[in-house]
Tab-separated table of C-alpha atoms and ligand atoms in Angstrom:
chain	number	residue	atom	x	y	z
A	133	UNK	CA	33.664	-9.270	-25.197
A	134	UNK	CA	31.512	-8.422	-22.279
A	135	UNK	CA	32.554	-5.625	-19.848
A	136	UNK	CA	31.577	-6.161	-16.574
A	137	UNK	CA	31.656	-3.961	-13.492
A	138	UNK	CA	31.121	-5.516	-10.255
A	139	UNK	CA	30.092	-3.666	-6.934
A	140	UNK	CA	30.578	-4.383	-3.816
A	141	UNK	CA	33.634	-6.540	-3.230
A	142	UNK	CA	32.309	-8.395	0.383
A	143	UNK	CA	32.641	-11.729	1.188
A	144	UNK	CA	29.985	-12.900	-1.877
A	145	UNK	CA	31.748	-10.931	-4.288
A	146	UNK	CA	34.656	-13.920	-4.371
A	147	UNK	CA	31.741	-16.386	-5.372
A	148	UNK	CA	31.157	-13.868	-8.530
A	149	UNK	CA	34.530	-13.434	-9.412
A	150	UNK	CA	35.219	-17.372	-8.835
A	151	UNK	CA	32.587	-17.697	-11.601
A	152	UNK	CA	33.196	-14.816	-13.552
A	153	UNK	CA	36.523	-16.100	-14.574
A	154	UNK	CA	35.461	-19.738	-15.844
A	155	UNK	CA	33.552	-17.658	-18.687
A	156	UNK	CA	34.661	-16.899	-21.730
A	157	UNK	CA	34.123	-13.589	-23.318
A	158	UNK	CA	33.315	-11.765	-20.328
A	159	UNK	CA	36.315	-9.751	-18.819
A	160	UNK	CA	35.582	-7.463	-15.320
A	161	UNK	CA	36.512	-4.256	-16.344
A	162	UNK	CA	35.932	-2.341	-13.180
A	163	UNK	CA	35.807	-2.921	-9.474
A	164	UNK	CA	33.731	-0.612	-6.951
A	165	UNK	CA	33.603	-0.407	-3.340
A	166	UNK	CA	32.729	2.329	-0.602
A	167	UNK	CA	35.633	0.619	1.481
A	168	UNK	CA	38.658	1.211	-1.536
A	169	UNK	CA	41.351	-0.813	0.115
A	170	UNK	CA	38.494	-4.065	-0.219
A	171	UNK	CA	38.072	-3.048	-3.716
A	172	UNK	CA	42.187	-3.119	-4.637
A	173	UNK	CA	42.737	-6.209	-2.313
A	174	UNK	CA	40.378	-8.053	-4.933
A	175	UNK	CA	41.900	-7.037	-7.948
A	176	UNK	CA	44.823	-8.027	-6.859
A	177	UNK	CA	43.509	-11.215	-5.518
A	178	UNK	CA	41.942	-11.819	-8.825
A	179	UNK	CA	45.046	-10.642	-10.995
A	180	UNK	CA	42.710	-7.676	-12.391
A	181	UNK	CA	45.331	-5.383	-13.209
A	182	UNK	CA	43.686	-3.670	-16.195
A	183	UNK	CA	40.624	-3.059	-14.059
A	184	UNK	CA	39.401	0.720	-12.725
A	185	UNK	CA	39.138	0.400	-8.866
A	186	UNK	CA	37.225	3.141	-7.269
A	187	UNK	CA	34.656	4.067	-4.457
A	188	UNK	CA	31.970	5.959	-6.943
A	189	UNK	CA	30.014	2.897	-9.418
A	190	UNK	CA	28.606	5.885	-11.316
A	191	UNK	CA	32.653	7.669	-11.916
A	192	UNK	CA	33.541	3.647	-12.844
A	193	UNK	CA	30.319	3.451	-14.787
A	194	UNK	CA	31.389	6.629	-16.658
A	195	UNK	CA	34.748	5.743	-17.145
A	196	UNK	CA	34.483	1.764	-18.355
A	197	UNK	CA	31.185	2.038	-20.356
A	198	UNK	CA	30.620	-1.467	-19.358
A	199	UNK	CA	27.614	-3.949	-20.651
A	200	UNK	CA	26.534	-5.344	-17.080
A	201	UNK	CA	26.916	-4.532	-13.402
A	202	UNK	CA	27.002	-7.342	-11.001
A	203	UNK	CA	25.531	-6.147	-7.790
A	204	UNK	CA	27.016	-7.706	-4.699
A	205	UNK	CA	26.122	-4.611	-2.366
A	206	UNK	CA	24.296	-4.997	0.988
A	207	UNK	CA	20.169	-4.904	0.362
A	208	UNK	CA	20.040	-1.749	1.501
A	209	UNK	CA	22.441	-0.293	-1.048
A	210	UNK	CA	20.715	-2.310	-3.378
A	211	UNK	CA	18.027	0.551	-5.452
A	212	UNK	CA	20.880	2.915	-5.609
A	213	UNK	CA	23.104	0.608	-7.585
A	214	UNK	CA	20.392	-0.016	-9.675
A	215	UNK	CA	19.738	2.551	-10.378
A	216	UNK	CA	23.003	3.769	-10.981
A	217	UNK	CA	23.636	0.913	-13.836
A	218	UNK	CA	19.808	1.371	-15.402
A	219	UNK	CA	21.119	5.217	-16.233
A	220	UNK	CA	24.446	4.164	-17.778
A	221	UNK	CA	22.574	1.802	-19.771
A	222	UNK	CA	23.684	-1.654	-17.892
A	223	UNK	CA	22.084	-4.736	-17.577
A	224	UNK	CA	22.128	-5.883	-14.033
A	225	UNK	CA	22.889	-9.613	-12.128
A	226	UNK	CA	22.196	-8.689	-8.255
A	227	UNK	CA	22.408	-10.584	-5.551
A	228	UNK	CA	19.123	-11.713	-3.135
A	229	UNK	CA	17.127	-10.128	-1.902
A	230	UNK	CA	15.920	-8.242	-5.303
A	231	UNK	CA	15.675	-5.283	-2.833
A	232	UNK	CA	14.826	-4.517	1.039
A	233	UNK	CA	11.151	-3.236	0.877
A	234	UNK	CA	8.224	-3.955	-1.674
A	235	UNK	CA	8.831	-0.210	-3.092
A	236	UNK	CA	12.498	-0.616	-3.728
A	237	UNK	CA	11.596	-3.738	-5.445
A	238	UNK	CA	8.911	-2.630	-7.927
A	239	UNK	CA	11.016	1.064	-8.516
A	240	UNK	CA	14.343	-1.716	-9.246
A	241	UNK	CA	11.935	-3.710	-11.515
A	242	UNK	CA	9.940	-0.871	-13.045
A	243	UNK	CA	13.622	0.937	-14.182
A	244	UNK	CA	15.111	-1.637	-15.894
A	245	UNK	CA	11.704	-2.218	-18.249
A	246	UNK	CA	11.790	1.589	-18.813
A	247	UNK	CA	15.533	1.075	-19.198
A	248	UNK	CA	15.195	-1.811	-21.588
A	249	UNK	CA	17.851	-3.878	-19.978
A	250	UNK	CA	17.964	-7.380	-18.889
A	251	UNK	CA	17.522	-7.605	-14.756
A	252	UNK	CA	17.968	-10.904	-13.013
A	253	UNK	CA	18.525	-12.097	-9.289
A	254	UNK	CA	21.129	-14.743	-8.170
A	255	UNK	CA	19.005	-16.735	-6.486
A	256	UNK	CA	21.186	-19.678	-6.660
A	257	UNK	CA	19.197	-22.703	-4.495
A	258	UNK	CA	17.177	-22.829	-7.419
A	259	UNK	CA	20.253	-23.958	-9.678
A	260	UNK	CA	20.300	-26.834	-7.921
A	261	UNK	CA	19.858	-30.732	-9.352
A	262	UNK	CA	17.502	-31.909	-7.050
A	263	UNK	CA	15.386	-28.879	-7.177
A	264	UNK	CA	15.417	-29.262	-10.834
A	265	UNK	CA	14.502	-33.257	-10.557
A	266	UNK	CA	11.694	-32.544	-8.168
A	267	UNK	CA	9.921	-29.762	-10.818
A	268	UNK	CA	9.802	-32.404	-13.462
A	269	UNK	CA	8.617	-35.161	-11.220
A	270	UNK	CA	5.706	-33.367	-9.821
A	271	UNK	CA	5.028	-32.146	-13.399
A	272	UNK	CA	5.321	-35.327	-14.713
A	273	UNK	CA	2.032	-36.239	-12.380
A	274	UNK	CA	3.977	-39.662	-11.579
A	275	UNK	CA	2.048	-38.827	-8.043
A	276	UNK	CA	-0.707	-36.612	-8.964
A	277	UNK	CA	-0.602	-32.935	-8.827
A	278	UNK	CA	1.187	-31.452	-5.248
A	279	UNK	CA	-1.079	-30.315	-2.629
A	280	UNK	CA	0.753	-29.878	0.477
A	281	UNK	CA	4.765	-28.704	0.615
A	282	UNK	CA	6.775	-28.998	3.843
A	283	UNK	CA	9.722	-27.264	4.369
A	284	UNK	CA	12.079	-27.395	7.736
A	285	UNK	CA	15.155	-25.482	7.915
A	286	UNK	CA	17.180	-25.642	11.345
A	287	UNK	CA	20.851	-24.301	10.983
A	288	UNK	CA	22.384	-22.969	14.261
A	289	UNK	CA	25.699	-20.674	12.394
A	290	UNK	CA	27.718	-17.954	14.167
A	291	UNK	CA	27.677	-15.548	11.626
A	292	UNK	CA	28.627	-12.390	13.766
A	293	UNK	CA	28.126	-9.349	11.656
A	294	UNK	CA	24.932	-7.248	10.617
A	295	UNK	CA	22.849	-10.612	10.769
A	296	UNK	CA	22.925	-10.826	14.829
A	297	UNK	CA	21.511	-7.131	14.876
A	298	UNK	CA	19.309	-6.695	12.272
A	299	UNK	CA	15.085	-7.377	12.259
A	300	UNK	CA	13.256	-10.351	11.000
A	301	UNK	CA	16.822	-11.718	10.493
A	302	UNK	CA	15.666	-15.594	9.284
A	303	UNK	CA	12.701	-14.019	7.084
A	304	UNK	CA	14.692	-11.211	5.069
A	305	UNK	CA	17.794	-12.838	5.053
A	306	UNK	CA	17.446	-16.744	4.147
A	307	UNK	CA	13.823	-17.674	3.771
A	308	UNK	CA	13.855	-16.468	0.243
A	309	UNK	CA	16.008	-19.362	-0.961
A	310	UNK	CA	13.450	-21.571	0.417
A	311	UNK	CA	10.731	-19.900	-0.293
A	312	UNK	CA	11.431	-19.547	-3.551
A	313	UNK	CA	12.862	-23.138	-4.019
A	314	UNK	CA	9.031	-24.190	-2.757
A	315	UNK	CA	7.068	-21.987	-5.443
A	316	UNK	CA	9.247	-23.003	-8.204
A	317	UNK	CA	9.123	-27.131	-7.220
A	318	UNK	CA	5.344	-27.011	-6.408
A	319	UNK	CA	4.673	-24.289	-9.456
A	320	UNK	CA	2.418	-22.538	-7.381
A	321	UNK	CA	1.227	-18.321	-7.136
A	322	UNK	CA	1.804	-17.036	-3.847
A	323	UNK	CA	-1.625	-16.046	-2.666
A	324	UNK	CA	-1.662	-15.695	1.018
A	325	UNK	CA	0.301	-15.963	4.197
A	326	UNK	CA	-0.101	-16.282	8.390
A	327	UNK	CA	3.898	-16.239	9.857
A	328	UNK	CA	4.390	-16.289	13.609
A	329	UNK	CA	8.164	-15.423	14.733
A	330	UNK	CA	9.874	-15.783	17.979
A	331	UNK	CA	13.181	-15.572	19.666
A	332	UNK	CA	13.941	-18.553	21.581
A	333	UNK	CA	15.778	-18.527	24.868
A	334	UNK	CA	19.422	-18.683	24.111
A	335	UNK	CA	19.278	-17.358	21.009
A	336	UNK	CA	22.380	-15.045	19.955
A	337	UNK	CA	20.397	-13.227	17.283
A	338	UNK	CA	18.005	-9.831	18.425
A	339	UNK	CA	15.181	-10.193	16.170
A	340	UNK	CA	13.380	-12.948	14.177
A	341	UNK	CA	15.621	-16.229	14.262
A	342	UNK	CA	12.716	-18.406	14.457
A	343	UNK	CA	9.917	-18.222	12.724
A	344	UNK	CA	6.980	-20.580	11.420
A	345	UNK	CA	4.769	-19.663	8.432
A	346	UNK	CA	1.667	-20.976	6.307
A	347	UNK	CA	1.264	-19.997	2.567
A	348	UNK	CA	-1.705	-20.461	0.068
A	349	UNK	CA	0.148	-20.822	-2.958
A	350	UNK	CA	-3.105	-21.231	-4.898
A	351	UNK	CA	-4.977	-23.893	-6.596
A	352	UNK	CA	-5.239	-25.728	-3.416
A	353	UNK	CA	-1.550	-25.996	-2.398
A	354	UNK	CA	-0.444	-25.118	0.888
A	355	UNK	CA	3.235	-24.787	1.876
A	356	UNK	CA	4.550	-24.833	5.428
A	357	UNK	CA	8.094	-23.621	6.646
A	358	UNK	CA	9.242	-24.068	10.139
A	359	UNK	CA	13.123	-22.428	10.628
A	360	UNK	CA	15.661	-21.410	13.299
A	361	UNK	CA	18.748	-19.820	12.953
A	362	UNK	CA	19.855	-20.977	16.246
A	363	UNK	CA	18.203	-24.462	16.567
A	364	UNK	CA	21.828	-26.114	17.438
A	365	UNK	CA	22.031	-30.264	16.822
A	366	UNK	CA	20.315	-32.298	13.893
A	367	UNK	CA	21.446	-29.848	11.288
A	368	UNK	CA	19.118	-29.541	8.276
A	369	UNK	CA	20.638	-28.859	4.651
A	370	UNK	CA	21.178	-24.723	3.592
A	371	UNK	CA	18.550	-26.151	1.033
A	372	UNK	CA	16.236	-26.928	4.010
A	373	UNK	CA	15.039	-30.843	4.235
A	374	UNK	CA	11.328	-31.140	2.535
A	375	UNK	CA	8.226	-33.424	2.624
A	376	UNK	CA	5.770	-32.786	-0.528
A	377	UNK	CA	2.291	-34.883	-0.298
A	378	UNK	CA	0.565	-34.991	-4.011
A	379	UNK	CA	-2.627	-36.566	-4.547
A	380	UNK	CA	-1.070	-40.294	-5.171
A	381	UNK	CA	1.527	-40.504	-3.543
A	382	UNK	CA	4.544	-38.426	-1.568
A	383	UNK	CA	8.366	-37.609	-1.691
A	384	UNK	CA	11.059	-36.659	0.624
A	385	UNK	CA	14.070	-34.476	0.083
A	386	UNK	CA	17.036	-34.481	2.835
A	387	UNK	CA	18.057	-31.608	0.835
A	388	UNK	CA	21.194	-33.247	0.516
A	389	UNK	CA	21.426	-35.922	-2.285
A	390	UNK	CA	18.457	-38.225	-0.568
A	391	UNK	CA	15.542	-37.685	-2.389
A	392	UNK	CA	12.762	-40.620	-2.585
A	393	UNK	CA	9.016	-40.975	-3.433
A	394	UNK	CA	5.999	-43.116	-2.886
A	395	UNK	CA	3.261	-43.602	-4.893
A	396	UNK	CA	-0.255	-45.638	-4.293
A	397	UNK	CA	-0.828	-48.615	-5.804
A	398	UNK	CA	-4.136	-51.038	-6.435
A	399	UNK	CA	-5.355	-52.777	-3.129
A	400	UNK	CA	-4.847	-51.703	0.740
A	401	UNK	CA	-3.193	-52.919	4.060
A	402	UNK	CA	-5.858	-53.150	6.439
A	403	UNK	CA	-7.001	-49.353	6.467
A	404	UNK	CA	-4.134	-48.245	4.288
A	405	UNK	CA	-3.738	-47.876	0.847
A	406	UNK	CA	-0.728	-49.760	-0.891
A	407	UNK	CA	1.990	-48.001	-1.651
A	408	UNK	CA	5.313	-48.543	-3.549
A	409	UNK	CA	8.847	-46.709	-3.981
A	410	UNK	CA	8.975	-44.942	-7.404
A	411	UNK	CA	12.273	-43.353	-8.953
A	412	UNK	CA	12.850	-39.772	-9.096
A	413	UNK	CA	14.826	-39.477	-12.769
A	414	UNK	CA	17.556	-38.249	-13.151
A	415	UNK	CA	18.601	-34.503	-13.790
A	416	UNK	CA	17.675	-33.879	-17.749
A	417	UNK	CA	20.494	-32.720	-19.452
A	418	UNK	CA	18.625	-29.405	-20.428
A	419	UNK	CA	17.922	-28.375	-16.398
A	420	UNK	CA	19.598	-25.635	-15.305
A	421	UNK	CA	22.260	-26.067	-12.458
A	422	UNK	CA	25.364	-24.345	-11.468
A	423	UNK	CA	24.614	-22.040	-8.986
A	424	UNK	CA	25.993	-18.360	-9.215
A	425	UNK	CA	27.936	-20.066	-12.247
A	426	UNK	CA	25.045	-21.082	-13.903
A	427	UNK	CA	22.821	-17.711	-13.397
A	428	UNK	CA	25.810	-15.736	-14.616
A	429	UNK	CA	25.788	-17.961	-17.913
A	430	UNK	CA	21.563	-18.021	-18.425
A	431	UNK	CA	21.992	-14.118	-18.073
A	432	UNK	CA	24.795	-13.890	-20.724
A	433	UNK	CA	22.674	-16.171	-23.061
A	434	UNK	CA	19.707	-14.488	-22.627
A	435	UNK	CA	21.186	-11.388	-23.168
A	436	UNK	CA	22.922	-13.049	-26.849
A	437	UNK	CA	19.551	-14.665	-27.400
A	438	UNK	CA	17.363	-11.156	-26.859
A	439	UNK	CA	14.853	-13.909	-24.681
A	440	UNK	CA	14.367	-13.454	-20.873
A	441	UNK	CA	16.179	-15.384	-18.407
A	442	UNK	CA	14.850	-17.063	-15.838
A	443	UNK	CA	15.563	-15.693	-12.609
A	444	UNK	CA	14.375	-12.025	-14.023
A	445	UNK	CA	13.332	-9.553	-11.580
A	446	UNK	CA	10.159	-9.117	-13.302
A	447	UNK	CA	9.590	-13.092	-11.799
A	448	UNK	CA	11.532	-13.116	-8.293
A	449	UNK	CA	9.440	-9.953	-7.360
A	450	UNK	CA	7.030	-12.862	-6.294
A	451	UNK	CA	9.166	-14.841	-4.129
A	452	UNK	CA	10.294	-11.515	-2.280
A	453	UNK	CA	6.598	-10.633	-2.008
A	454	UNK	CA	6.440	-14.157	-0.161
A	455	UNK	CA	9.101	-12.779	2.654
A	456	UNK	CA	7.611	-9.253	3.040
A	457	UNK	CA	4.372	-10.792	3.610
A	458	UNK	CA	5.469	-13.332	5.839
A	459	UNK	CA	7.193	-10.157	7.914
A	460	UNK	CA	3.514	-8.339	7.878
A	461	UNK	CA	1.584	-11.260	9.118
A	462	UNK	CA	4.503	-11.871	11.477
A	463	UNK	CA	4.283	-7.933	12.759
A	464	UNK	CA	0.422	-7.743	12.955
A	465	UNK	CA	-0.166	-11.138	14.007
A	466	UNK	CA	-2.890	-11.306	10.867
A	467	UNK	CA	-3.358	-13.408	7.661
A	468	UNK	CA	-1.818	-10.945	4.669
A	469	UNK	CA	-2.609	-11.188	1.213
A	470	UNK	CA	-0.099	-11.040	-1.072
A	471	UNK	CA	-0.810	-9.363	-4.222
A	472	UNK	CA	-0.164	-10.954	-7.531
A	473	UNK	CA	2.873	-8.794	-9.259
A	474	UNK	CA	1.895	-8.435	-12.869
A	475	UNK	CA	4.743	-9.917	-15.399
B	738	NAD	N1	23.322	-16.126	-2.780
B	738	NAD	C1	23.803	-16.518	-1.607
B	738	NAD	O1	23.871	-17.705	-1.316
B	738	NAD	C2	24.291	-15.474	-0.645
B	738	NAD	C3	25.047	-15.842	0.468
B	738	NAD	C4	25.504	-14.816	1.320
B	738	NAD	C5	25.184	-13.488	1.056
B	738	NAD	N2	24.420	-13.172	-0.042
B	738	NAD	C6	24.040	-11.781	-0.364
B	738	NAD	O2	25.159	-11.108	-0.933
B	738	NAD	C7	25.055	-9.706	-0.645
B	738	NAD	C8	26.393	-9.228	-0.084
B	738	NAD	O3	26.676	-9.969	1.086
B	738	NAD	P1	28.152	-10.040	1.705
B	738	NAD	O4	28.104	-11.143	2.705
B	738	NAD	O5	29.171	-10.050	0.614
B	738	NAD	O6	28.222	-8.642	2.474
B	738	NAD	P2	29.550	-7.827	2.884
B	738	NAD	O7	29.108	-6.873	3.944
B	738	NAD	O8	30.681	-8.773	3.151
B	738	NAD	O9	29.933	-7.025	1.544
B	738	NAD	C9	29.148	-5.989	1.007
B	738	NAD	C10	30.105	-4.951	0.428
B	738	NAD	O10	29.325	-3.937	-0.236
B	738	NAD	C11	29.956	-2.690	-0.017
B	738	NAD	N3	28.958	-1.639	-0.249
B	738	NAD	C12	27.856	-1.360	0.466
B	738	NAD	N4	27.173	-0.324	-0.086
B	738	NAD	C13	27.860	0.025	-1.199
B	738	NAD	C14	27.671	1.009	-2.196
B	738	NAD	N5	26.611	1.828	-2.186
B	738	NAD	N6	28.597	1.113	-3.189
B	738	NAD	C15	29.676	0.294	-3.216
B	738	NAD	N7	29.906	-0.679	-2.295
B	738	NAD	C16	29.001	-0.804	-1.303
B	738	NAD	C17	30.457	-2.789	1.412
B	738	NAD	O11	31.481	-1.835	1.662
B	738	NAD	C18	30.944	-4.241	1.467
B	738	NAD	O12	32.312	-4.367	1.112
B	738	NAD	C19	23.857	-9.553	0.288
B	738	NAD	O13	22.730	-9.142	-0.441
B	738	NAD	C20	23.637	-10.959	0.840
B	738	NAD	O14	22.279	-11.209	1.155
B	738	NAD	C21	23.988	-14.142	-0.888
């Protein structure tokens, strides 16, 4: 049986727990929150009766002895819990971001190697079918090899909350989905970035709801994002809606269940080169899907397996190094470099 203790019982921490309880062989064992009463109204919710409920993860920690933490804390709680689990020995599932600053990230990253425990992110728009389909495709080379990614994302939602008041609020707190969703698709290293944010007239946010931004993600590939978090009418997907031009062809993604390609064929149309639909295949049965489901089941496995799982911190280090660099650029109003992590 795996013991798990999850922190921080928010609004996410249902998703988890929703999850959690379609596995077999994993039982939550403790439940932590600063706010108690949120903490007892979910094991109740969840019929947890057995579980410790308490305020302190490191009295729970100390008093469960669990296998895993699942961290569903706000970012900047995020190093502490960490941390916390790393010392009692935990592996840890936490939610995105990885952390809230490139030096929480690499001390989160650089404990749990020291630690020798498993450390993976939920970042679940990755677990998705189409994403899957599109990495194969492009690898495939039906089209050629990607060169140029295109990536809009225009939701308008009334969130209320810590989101309205907090800086660079599109960057640090959704572009890493599609950021990351774009470096895994087009395979690519993050190299380089130029990001220009604004705040639109009638926007309900304080800092950072718009923002456009240009990444090298090496060997020739490019990848553009334009988003809003207040650009109300023609709704885009939460998995943005995508355009991705390879060297023979292209292919569009609604980000809904639309996804279509082109490629060149032999002859032309006046000064155009012949082109022709091509199918996308179907998801293989081996692609991994299931969002926070599916990343709480690749951990457990690779945890059984003694392999690393996919989503490892060690790996989304990169896509976060995307955002933070997209928030220099967007501060100095320069082109930033963005350092390769080392593996
Ligand atoms: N993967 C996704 O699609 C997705 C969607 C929404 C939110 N999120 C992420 O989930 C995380 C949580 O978001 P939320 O909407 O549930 O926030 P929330 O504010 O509803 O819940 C966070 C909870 O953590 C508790 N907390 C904070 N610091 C703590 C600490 N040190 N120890 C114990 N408890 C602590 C708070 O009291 C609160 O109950 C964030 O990182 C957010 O970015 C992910």
């Amino acid at each position: 049986m795996m013991k798990v203790v999850l922190v921080g019982c928010g609004a996410m921490s249902k998703q988890w727990l929703d999850a959690a309880r379609q596995i077999d062989g994993l039982a939550i064992v403790g439940l932590v929150d600063l706010d108690a009463e949120r903490a007892k109204a979910r094991a109740l919710e969840y019929n947890l009766t057995d579980a410790v409920v308490g305020t302190s993860l490191d009295a729970v920690l100390d008093q469960t002895r669990p296998d895993m933490v699942f961290d569903v804390v706000v970012p900047a709680a995020r190093r502490e819990v960490a941390l916390s689990a790393f010392a009692h020995n935990c592996h840890l599932l936490t939610e995105k971001p990885l952390a809230d600053s490139p030096e929480n990230a690499r001390a989160i990253v650089e404990a749990a190697r020291s630690a020798g425990r498993l450390h993976a992110v939920v970042q679940n728009r990755r677990y998705v079918a189409n994403v899957r389909r599109i990495r194969r495709f492009l690898d495939s080379g039906a089209i050629g090899r990607a060169t140029s990614i295109h990536a809009d994302f225009f939701v308008a939602p009334h969130f209320g909350g810590f989101r309205e008041e907090m800086a660079h609020v599109l960057l640090l707190d959704m572009a890493i989905h599609t950021f990351d969703a774009a470096r895994y698709m087009a395979d690519g290293e993050p190299a380089g970035v130029f990001c220009q944010e604004w705040e639109p007239a009638g926007s309900w946010y304080r800092q950072g709801s718009s923002a456009s931004a240009v990444f090298d993600l090496g060997g020739g590939k490019v990848f553009t994002y334009a988003g809003s978090w207040c650009a109300d009418g023609f709704r885009t997907s939460w998995e943005g809606s995508w355009r991705i031009v390879a060297e023979r062809g292209s292919l569009l993604w609604d980000g809904h269940d639309a996804l279509k390609a082109e490629v060149v064929v032999p002859g032309r149309d006046g000064i155009f080169d012949k082109t022709q639909p091509i199918e996308v295949p179907p998801l293989d049965p081996t692609d991994r899907i299931g969002g926070h489901l599916g990343i709480i089941r690749d951990l457990i496995h690779a945890i059984d397996t003694g392999t690393e799982p996919e989503t490892r911190g060690a790996d989304n280090i990169k896509s976060l190094a995307m955002v933070f660099g997209a928030i220099e650029s967007a501060e100095t109003g320069r082109r930033v470099a963005i350092a390769r992590e080392e593996p």
